[in-house]
C-alpha cells in the first residue's frame, strides 16, 4: 500500500456546498483515504492509496460531478522512434509512470507527443525524463512559454465572469430604468402598451439565460450530487420572477405588471458580487504567488569554462552557477568562489543582508546584493528550500481548521432550510393576504438574500491570508489546526541551548591578579589552549583572536581530561583549568577565591590561569543569551503567557540564565529523554503548552506539546516534528507567531459572526417580519428582491475584504 497526497486545482465552484459535493464524491472512490476541498483556495487535497486509485480517476470523478481541474497541454518533439510500437511504449511510460499526466498521445508519423498534465503535480523535466527512461529522446520546446495552467484557468474564469456581468449591465440597466419609469408614471401612456412588456422580455432574456446560465448549470450539478448550493437559490429566485412575468405576457388575464427587471437586476447584481469576490479572493493567495515569483526562470551555468544561459529546470546537482549583483539565486547550493551579502528576507523575514563567502550555504530565491559569486548547486527542483516552503504553505492553506466545522455543518443544511423558509413565507403571506404577487415577492427576496458563500469563505480566506502573512515574516504553519491552537496557548516552554542561548560557550569575563593585566591573562590562556579541542578552550582562543592578539606556539603541551591544560609559553610554566585542579597543583588562589564563587553562582564556568606556580587571573565562560531573547520573553509576558525554560544544566546555572532572560519557571537537570515528560507535566496542570526547540533531542517534546515551534536553523528532525517553523532561527519569532495566530482567529470569529448575523437578521426581514410593525415606513417593511440581491453580493465581499486586512496586521 502506497499512500500519497495530491493537490488538484479545481474550477467551477461557486460556494462552499460545491466543495462539500466534491469531497463527498471523492471519498466514495475506493482507495481514497481522505479528501478536503477548500472553496477559498479552490484546491482539492486527496490522500489516497496509489495502488488502488489513480490521479486520472480523481479528475474523472471531479469532472463527472460537473466541475473541472486546471490542466495544460504541450506538444513535445520525440526522437528515436522506429515503429508504431515505440509510440505506444512512450504513451504507456507517460500515462503510467508520471503522476500528474492526465493523458498522452504519441504520433509516430509526426514524431510528436501531445501531453496533457497538471502543472502542480509534474513538470516538463519529469515528462522528458520519463521519455528518456523509456529509451527515446525528447526535445524541450524552445519557443513555447508554458504558462501556469492554474493561474490561466483562474484568469479565464474571472474574464468569463466579467464578460457575463457586462452583458447583464447592458441589458438590465435600460430594462430597470424603463420599468421604474413606467411604474412611477414618468414615461407617458405609451409605456403601458402591450409591446413594451414584450420589449422588457427581450431585454431580460439574455440576462436570464446568458449572464445567469451559470446558476442553472451550477444548481443542476449540485442537485444531481444530492445537495443544494447557492446557485439553486439564485436560479429559483430569478426564475420565479422571470417565468411569472412570461406567464402574464402569454396569458394577460393573470395580471398586467411584469417583473422582468427584478429577475434581470437580481442576476446582474449577484454576478457583480461573484466577479468582485473572485478578484478579491485571488488576493488571499498572493503569498504563494509572491514566493513563486522569487525564483528566476533562467540561470547562468559554467559549462566547460563558458557561461551558458539555461532554463532553471535544466540545472543539475553539481552545476557551477554564476550570480551577479541584483540577481536571484536560482537553486540551493554552496559558495565556491567570490563573496557577497545576500538578502534572505524572503526566507527568514529578517531585513538585514547576510555575508556569504566560500563554504557558506545559499538558498534559491534569495537576492545577491553585492559581488559576483559562483556556487555549486546542491538541491534543485522540488528539493530546494523555496519549493519546500511553497509546498508547505500550500498544504497548510488547504487544510481545514477545527473552527470551520461549525460553518460546514450549517452550510450542509443551509440551502434546503432557506428553500423551506421561502416557501413557508410564500404560503403564510398568500394565505394571510390572499394576494399572489406580494407573497411571490417575499419568496424571491428570501431566496436571493440568503448567502451560504459568506459562511463558506469566513474561515478559509482568513487562514490563507494569515498563513500568507506568516510566510512573508518567516513563520511557516504546517496546518490550520496549528494556527488555531497557537492562539489558545497559555504557556511557552523554551529549550535553553540554541533557542534562548547561542549554543556555544563564549568568554564573558577576564580578571587579572596583582601584577598582571586582563590582556596578558587572555593572551597567555589562549596560547595555552591552542592545542586543546575542548569547547571551553576554543572559546578562549576565539576571544583572543577577535581581539587581534598574536598567540605564541606552546613549547610543550599536556591535557588533563576534564580538568585543564599544562603548557610552556614563552619560557613560562602555564596552567589553565578548573579552580580545584589548579589548587591541586599547589597554586594558592588567594584573593581571587571570592570572585570565583560569585561568578560560579551566576552560572559561569570559571577557568583559573596560573603562571610559574602563582595565580595570574581567571577567565569566565558561559553560553550567552541571544540578543533578542530577553525582548522575546517580555513580549510573551505582554501577551499574557507564562514562560518556562528546559535545560540539562544544574539548577544554579539554569536559574542564573532564567533571571537574565526574565523567565518565570525553570526545569533544570532535565535529561534529553525526559523533556517530553516535563512538557506533559505542564499539560496535566491544565495548561495549553507551546514548546520551542531546535535540536534532535527536542523532537519528542515538540511532538508532545499542543504546538511545537521548531527553530528553522535547527536540525531537520526538529523541523519535521514541529507544527510551526520559525525560518529566521530567531526566538523573537515566537511572539510574532502568537500575535499572528490570535489576529487570524479574531478575524475568523468576526467573519463567522457577520456571516451568521447577516443571514439570521436579514432572512426574517426578507420574509416580511417587519411588516408586523406598522409604524415603520413601507420600504423597510417590504424588502425588495433587488435590494436583497445587492445585500447578498455585499456580504461575501465584506468577509473576504476583512480577511485581507490580515496582510496589514502588526505582528512585530
Short mmCIF file of C-alpha atoms in Angstrom, two decimals, residues 230-231 233-234 269-270 273-274 277 447-454 758 762 787-797:
data_model
loop_
_atom_site.label_atom_id
_atom_site.label_comp_id
_atom_site.label_asym_id
_atom_site.label_seq_id
_atom_site.Cartn_x
_atom_site.Cartn_y
_atom_site.Cartn_z
CA UNK A 230 -26.19 28.97 -3.67
CA UNK A 231 -26.83 28.52 -7.41
CA UNK A 233 -31.30 29.73 -4.59
CA UNK A 234 -30.39 32.27 -7.29
CA UNK A 269 -26.04 42.25 -9.03
CA UNK A 270 -25.18 38.75 -7.85
CA UNK A 273 -20.71 40.15 -6.35
CA UNK A 274 -19.24 36.88 -7.68
CA UNK A 277 -15.43 38.08 -4.86
CA UNK A 447 -34.18 33.06 -1.80
CA UNK A 448 -31.77 35.71 -3.03
CA UNK A 449 -30.81 37.33 0.27
CA UNK A 450 -29.53 34.10 1.85
CA UNK A 451 -25.78 33.75 1.42
CA UNK A 452 -24.03 30.44 2.11
CA UNK A 453 -20.92 31.84 0.41
CA UNK A 454 -20.16 34.18 3.29
CA UNK A 758 -26.29 38.65 8.16
CA UNK A 762 -31.89 39.58 7.03
CA UNK A 787 -32.08 45.13 -2.52
CA UNK A 788 -31.85 41.56 -1.24
CA UNK A 789 -29.60 40.63 -4.19
CA UNK A 790 -27.39 43.66 -3.53
CA UNK A 791 -27.08 42.68 0.14
CA UNK A 792 -26.13 39.13 -0.84
CA UNK A 793 -23.41 40.42 -3.18
CA UNK A 794 -22.00 42.69 -0.49
CA UNK A 795 -21.88 40.02 2.24
CA UNK A 796 -19.25 37.76 0.62
CA UNK A 797 -17.07 40.67 -0.44
#
